[in-house]
Coordinates of N, CA, C and O in Angstrom, one line a residue:
M580 N 24.5 87.9 121.8 CA 24.7 88.7 120.7 C 24.7 87.7 119.3 O 25.5 86.8 119.4
S581 N 23.9 88.1 118.4 CA 23.8 86.6 117.5 C 25.0 87.4 116.3 O 25.3 88.5 116.2
L582 N 25.1 86.5 115.7 CA 26.3 86.6 114.4 C 25.6 87.7 113.6 O 26.6 88.4 112.8
T583 N 24.4 87.8 113.1 CA 24.0 89.0 112.0 C 24.2 90.1 112.8 O 24.6 91.4 112.0
A584 N 24.0 90.3 113.9 CA 24.0 92.3 114.8 C 25.5 92.2 114.5 O 26.0 93.2 114.8
L585 N 26.4 90.9 115.1 CA 28.1 91.1 114.9 C 28.7 91.7 113.8 O 29.2 92.6 113.7
V586 N 28.1 91.0 112.6 CA 28.5 91.2 111.2 C 27.8 93.1 110.9 O 28.8 93.5 110.3
K587 N 26.4 93.7 111.6 CA 26.1 94.7 111.5 C 27.0 95.3 112.1 O 27.4 97.0 111.3
G588 N 27.2 95.5 112.9 CA 28.3 96.0 114.0 C 29.5 96.5 113.4 O 29.9 97.9 113.2
L589 N 30.2 95.2 112.9 CA 31.3 95.1 112.3 C 31.3 96.3 110.7 O 32.4 96.8 110.3
S590 N 30.2 95.9 110.5 CA 30.3 96.8 109.0 C 29.9 98.1 109.2 O 30.6 99.1 108.2
R591 N 29.2 98.4 109.7 CA 29.5 100.4 110.2 C 30.5 100.5 110.7 O 31.2 101.7 110.2
E592 N 31.0 99.9 111.5 CA 32.7 100.4 111.7 C 33.9 100.5 110.9 O 34.3 101.2 110.3
V593 N 33.5 99.2 109.5 CA 34.5 99.6 108.8 C 34.0 101.1 107.6 O 35.1 101.2 107.2
C594 N 32.7 101.1 107.4 CA 31.9 102.2 106.8 C 32.6 103.2 107.5 O 33.2 104.5 107.1
E595 N 32.7 103.5 109.4 CA 33.3 104.7 109.5 C 34.9 104.5 109.4 O 35.2 106.1 109.2
L596 N 35.7 103.6 109.3 CA 37.2 103.8 108.8 C 37.5 104.2 107.6 O 38.2 105.0 107.8
R597 N 36.4 103.8 106.7 CA 36.6 103.8 105.6 C 36.5 105.6 105.1 O 37.3 106.0 104.5
G598 N 35.5 106.0 105.9 CA 35.9 107.6 105.4 C 36.9 108.5 106.4 O 37.0 109.3 105.6
Q599 N 37.0 107.8 107.2 CA 38.2 108.4 108.2 C 39.7 108.1 107.6 O 40.4 109.7 107.6
L600 N 39.5 107.1 107.0 CA 41.2 107.1 106.1 C 40.7 107.7 104.7 O 42.1 108.2 104.5
A601 N 39.6 108.0 104.0 CA 39.5 108.5 103.1 C 39.9 110.5 103.0 O 40.3 111.1 102.5
A602 N 39.2 110.5 104.4 CA 39.9 112.1 105.1 C 40.8 112.6 105.0 O 41.5 113.5 105.0
L603 N 41.7 111.6 105.7 CA 43.1 111.8 106.1 C 44.3 111.6 104.7 O 44.7 112.2 104.6
N604 N 43.8 110.3 103.6 CA 44.2 110.6 102.4 C 44.0 112.1 101.7 O 45.0 112.8 101.0
E605 N 42.9 112.8 101.8 CA 42.7 113.8 101.3 C 43.6 114.7 102.0 O 44.0 115.5 101.1
N606 N 43.6 114.8 103.1 CA 44.6 115.5 103.8 C 45.9 115.6 103.2 O 46.5 116.7 102.9
S607 N 46.5 114.3 103.0 CA 47.8 114.2 103.5 C 48.2 114.5 101.5 O 48.9 115.1 101.0
K608 N 47.5 114.3 100.9 CA 47.4 114.9 99.6 C 47.4 116.0 99.3 O 48.4 116.4 98.0
Q609 N 46.8 117.1 100.0 CA 47.0 118.3 99.5 C 48.5 118.8 100.0 O 48.3 119.9 99.8
S610 N 49.1 118.0 101.3 CA 50.1 118.9 102.0 C 51.3 118.2 101.2 O 52.5 118.5 101.6
V611 N 51.1 117.2 100.2 CA 52.2 116.7 99.8 C 52.6 116.9 98.3 O 51.6 117.1 97.6
N612 N 54.2 117.5 98.3 CA 54.2 118.0 96.8 C 54.8 116.6 96.3 O 56.1 116.7 96.6
F613 N 53.7 115.8 95.1 CA 55.1 114.7 94.7 C 55.9 115.6 93.1 O 55.3 116.4 92.5
I614 N 57.0 115.2 93.3 CA 57.5 115.5 92.0 C 58.0 114.3 91.2 O 58.4 113.6 91.7
G615 N 58.6 114.8 90.4 CA 59.1 113.9 88.9 C 60.4 113.0 88.9 O 61.2 114.0 89.8
I616 N 61.1 112.7 88.1 CA 62.6 112.1 87.8 C 62.9 113.1 87.6 O 64.6 113.4 88.5
D617 N 62.7 114.5 86.9 CA 63.7 115.3 86.2 C 64.2 116.2 88.0 O 65.6 116.4 88.1
R618 N 62.9 116.6 88.2 CA 63.7 117.3 89.4 C 64.3 116.3 90.9 O 65.2 117.1 91.5
A619 N 63.8 115.3 90.7 CA 64.7 114.5 91.5 C 66.1 114.7 91.3 O 67.0 114.3 92.3
C620 N 66.8 114.1 89.9 CA 67.7 114.1 89.3 C 68.1 115.3 89.7 O 69.8 115.2 90.3
S621 N 67.9 116.3 89.5 CA 68.2 117.9 89.9 C 68.6 118.0 91.4 O 69.8 118.7 91.9
I622 N 68.2 117.4 92.3 CA 68.2 117.3 93.9 C 69.4 116.9 94.3 O 70.2 117.3 95.1
L623 N 69.5 115.5 93.6 CA 70.3 114.9 94.5 C 71.5 114.7 93.3 O 72.9 113.9 93.8
G624 N 71.8 115.2 92.2 CA 72.9 115.1 91.3 C 73.3 113.6 90.8 O 74.3 113.4 90.4
K625 N 72.1 112.9 90.2 CA 72.7 111.9 90.0 C 71.8 111.6 88.6 O 71.3 112.0 88.2
A626 N 72.0 110.6 87.8 CA 71.6 110.1 86.8 C 69.9 109.4 87.0 O 69.8 108.9 88.5
K627 N 69.3 109.6 86.1 CA 68.0 108.8 86.2 C 68.1 107.1 86.7 O 67.3 107.1 87.4
S628 N 69.4 106.7 85.8 CA 68.9 105.2 86.1 C 69.9 105.1 87.5 O 69.6 104.4 88.1
T629 N 70.4 106.1 88.1 CA 70.9 105.8 89.5 C 69.7 106.0 90.2 O 69.5 105.0 90.8
I630 N 69.1 106.9 90.2 CA 67.9 107.3 91.0 C 66.6 106.2 91.1 O 66.3 105.5 91.9
Y631 N 66.4 105.3 89.8 CA 65.7 104.6 89.3 C 66.0 103.3 90.1 O 65.2 102.6 91.1
A632 N 67.4 102.8 90.5 CA 68.3 101.9 91.1 C 67.7 102.2 92.3 O 67.6 100.8 93.2
L633 N 68.8 102.9 93.2 CA 68.2 103.5 94.5 C 67.0 103.0 94.8 O 66.5 102.8 95.9
A634 N 65.8 103.5 94.1 CA 64.2 103.6 94.6 C 64.0 102.0 94.5 O 63.5 101.4 95.5
R635 N 64.5 101.3 93.1 CA 64.1 99.9 93.6 C 64.5 99.4 94.5 O 64.0 98.0 95.2
E636 N 65.6 99.6 95.4 CA 66.5 98.5 95.9 C 66.3 99.2 97.2 O 66.3 98.7 98.7
G637 N 64.9 100.0 97.8 CA 64.7 100.9 98.9 C 65.5 101.9 99.7 O 65.3 102.0 100.5
K638 N 66.6 102.1 98.8 CA 67.7 103.0 99.3 C 66.8 104.5 99.5 O 68.0 105.4 100.2
L639 N 66.0 104.8 98.6 CA 65.8 106.1 98.3 C 63.8 106.0 98.4 O 63.7 105.2 97.9
P640 N 63.7 107.3 99.5 CA 62.1 107.2 99.3 C 61.4 107.4 97.8 O 62.0 108.5 97.3
A641 N 60.9 106.7 97.2 CA 60.1 106.7 96.3 C 58.7 106.2 96.0 O 58.7 105.4 97.4
Y642 N 57.8 106.2 95.0 CA 56.6 106.0 95.6 C 56.2 105.8 94.0 O 56.1 106.4 93.2
K643 N 55.2 104.9 94.0 CA 54.6 104.6 92.8 C 53.1 104.1 93.0 O 52.6 103.6 93.9
D644 N 52.0 104.9 92.5 CA 50.9 104.0 92.0 C 50.4 102.8 92.1 O 51.5 102.6 90.6
P645 N 49.6 102.1 92.4 CA 49.4 100.8 91.7 C 48.9 100.9 90.2 O 48.2 101.7 89.9
G646 N 49.7 99.9 89.5 CA 49.6 100.2 87.8 C 50.5 101.2 87.4 O 49.9 101.2 86.2
D647 N 50.8 102.0 88.1 CA 51.6 103.2 87.4 C 52.7 102.7 87.1 O 53.5 102.3 88.1
K648 N 53.7 102.9 86.1 CA 55.0 102.9 86.3 C 56.0 104.0 86.7 O 57.2 103.5 86.5
E649 N 55.4 105.3 86.6 CA 56.2 106.2 87.1 C 56.5 106.3 88.3 O 55.7 106.1 89.1
W650 N 57.8 106.3 88.7 CA 58.2 106.7 90.6 C 57.7 108.6 90.6 O 57.6 109.0 89.6
K651 N 57.5 108.5 91.6 CA 56.8 109.5 92.5 C 58.2 109.9 93.2 O 58.3 109.0 94.2
F652 N 58.6 111.3 93.9 CA 59.2 111.3 94.7 C 58.4 112.5 95.6 O 58.1 113.5 94.9
I653 N 59.2 113.0 97.0 CA 58.9 113.6 97.8 C 59.9 115.0 97.9 O 61.0 114.4 98.5
E654 N 59.9 116.1 97.7 CA 61.1 117.1 97.7 C 61.9 116.9 99.1 O 62.9 116.9 99.1
D655 N 61.1 117.1 99.8 CA 61.4 117.2 101.3 C 62.3 116.5 101.4 O 63.1 116.1 102.2
E656 N 61.7 115.4 101.5 CA 62.6 113.7 101.8 C 63.7 113.4 101.0 O 64.9 113.0 101.3
L657 N 64.1 113.9 100.1 CA 65.1 113.7 98.8 C 66.1 114.8 99.3 O 67.6 114.8 99.8
V658 N 65.6 116.1 99.8 CA 66.3 116.9 100.6 C 67.3 116.8 101.5 O 68.4 116.7 102.3
N659 N 65.9 116.1 102.4 CA 66.7 115.3 103.8 C 67.7 114.1 103.3 O 68.6 113.6 104.3
V660 N 67.7 113.3 102.5 CA 68.2 112.3 102.0 C 69.6 112.9 101.8 O 70.9 112.4 102.2
V661 N 70.1 114.0 100.8 CA 71.2 114.9 100.3 C 72.1 115.1 102.0 O 73.0 114.8 102.1
K662 N 70.8 116.2 102.9 CA 71.6 116.7 104.4 C 71.9 115.1 105.1 O 73.3 115.5 105.8
G663 N 71.5 114.1 105.1 CA 72.1 113.2 106.2 C 73.2 112.5 104.9 O 73.8 111.6 105.9
N664 N 73.4 112.6 104.0 CA 74.5 111.7 103.3 C 75.6 112.8 103.4 O 77.2 112.3 102.8
K665 N 75.7 114.1 104.1 CA 77.0 114.9 104.1 C 77.9 114.3 105.0 O 77.6 113.9 106.1
S666 N 78.9 113.9 104.2 CA 80.1 114.0 105.7 C 80.9 114.8 105.9 O 81.1 116.1 105.1
V667 N 80.9 114.6 107.4 CA 81.7 116.2 108.4 C 83.0 115.9 107.7 O 84.1 114.9 107.8
S668 N 83.6 116.8 107.7 CA 85.2 116.5 107.4 C 86.0 116.4 108.6 O 85.5 116.7 109.9
K669 N 87.1 115.6 108.6 CA 87.7 115.3 109.7 C 88.7 116.1 110.1 O 89.3 115.8 111.2
I670 N 89.4 116.6 109.5 CA 90.1 117.7 109.3 C 89.3 119.1 110.2 O 88.5 120.1 109.5
Q671 N 90.2 119.2 111.1 CA 89.6 120.6 112.3 C 89.3 121.5 112.0 O 89.0 123.0 111.8
S672 N 91.1 122.2 111.4 CA 91.2 123.6 111.1 C 92.1 123.9 109.9 O 92.6 122.6 109.7
F673 N 93.1 124.6 109.6 CA 93.3 124.5 108.5 C 95.4 124.1 109.1 O 95.5 123.3 108.5
E674 N 95.4 124.3 109.7 CA 96.6 124.1 110.6 C 96.6 122.4 110.6 O 97.8 122.0 110.2
D675 N 95.5 121.9 110.8 CA 95.4 120.5 110.6 C 95.4 120.0 109.4 O 96.7 118.5 109.2
M676 N 94.9 120.7 108.6 CA 95.3 120.2 107.3 C 97.0 120.2 106.6 O 97.1 119.6 105.9
E677 N 97.3 121.3 106.9 CA 98.5 121.5 106.8 C 99.7 120.6 107.3 O 100.5 120.1 106.9
A678 N 99.6 119.9 108.4 CA 100.3 119.0 109.3 C 100.3 118.0 108.4 O 101.0 116.8 108.1
N679 N 99.2 117.6 108.1 CA 98.6 116.5 107.1 C 99.3 116.2 106.2 O 99.8 115.2 106.0
L680 N 99.5 117.1 105.2 CA 99.9 117.4 103.7 C 101.4 117.1 104.1 O 102.1 116.7 103.3
R681 N 101.9 117.5 105.5 CA 103.5 117.4 105.4 C 103.9 116.1 106.3 O 105.3 115.8 106.0
K682 N 102.9 115.3 106.3 CA 103.6 114.2 107.1 C 104.6 113.3 106.4 O 105.3 113.0 106.9
G683 N 104.2 113.3 105.0 CA 105.2 112.3 104.6 C 106.3 113.0 103.5 O 107.3 112.3 102.8
T684 N 106.4 114.2 103.8 CA 107.3 115.6 102.8 C 108.6 115.0 103.6 O 108.6 114.9 104.8
R685 N 109.7 115.2 103.1 CA 110.8 115.6 103.3 C 110.8 117.4 103.6 O 110.6 117.9 103.4
P686 N 111.6 117.1 105.0 CA 112.2 119.1 105.7 C 112.9 119.9 104.4 O 113.9 118.8 103.2
R687 N 112.9 120.9 104.0 CA 113.6 121.7 103.5 C 114.6 121.3 103.1 O 115.5 121.5 102.1
N688 N 115.2 121.5 104.1 CA 116.8 121.2 104.4 C 117.6 120.0 104.6 O 118.5 120.0 105.5
W689 N 117.0 119.4 104.5 CA 117.3 118.0 103.9 C 118.8 117.4 103.3 O 119.0 116.1 104.2
A690 N 119.2 118.5 102.5 CA 120.4 117.8 101.7 C 121.5 118.8 102.5 O 122.3 119.1 101.7
K691 N 121.6 119.1 103.4 CA 122.9 119.5 104.1 C 124.2 119.4 103.9 O 124.9 117.6 104.2

C-alpha cells in the first residue's frame, strides 16, 4: 500500500472520529447542567475564595472552558462531594454518649 493511500485512509478515519466526538459532545452538553460559583457556594456552604482554591488544587470537580476565566461546576458532582465528606458519628447510641460524658467526672457522692 502506498503512503498516499494510507494518508487518505487515516484522513477518512479522523473525519469519522471527529463526527462521533461531536455527537458525543452534543449529547453530553444536553445532559450536563453546569452551575456558577454562587450556586456552588450555597451547595457546599463555603466562601467563593475557598471554592476557587479547592478547584485550583483539584480537590473539587470544576471545569473551565479554554480561554474562559469563570469556573463551572456540575451540581450532582458537588452534591456527591458533600455526601462523601459526611463523617459518621462514632457514638452509637445515647447511652454510649452519656457514658463518654461521664468518664472524666466525679461521682455525685464523692465527698462522703
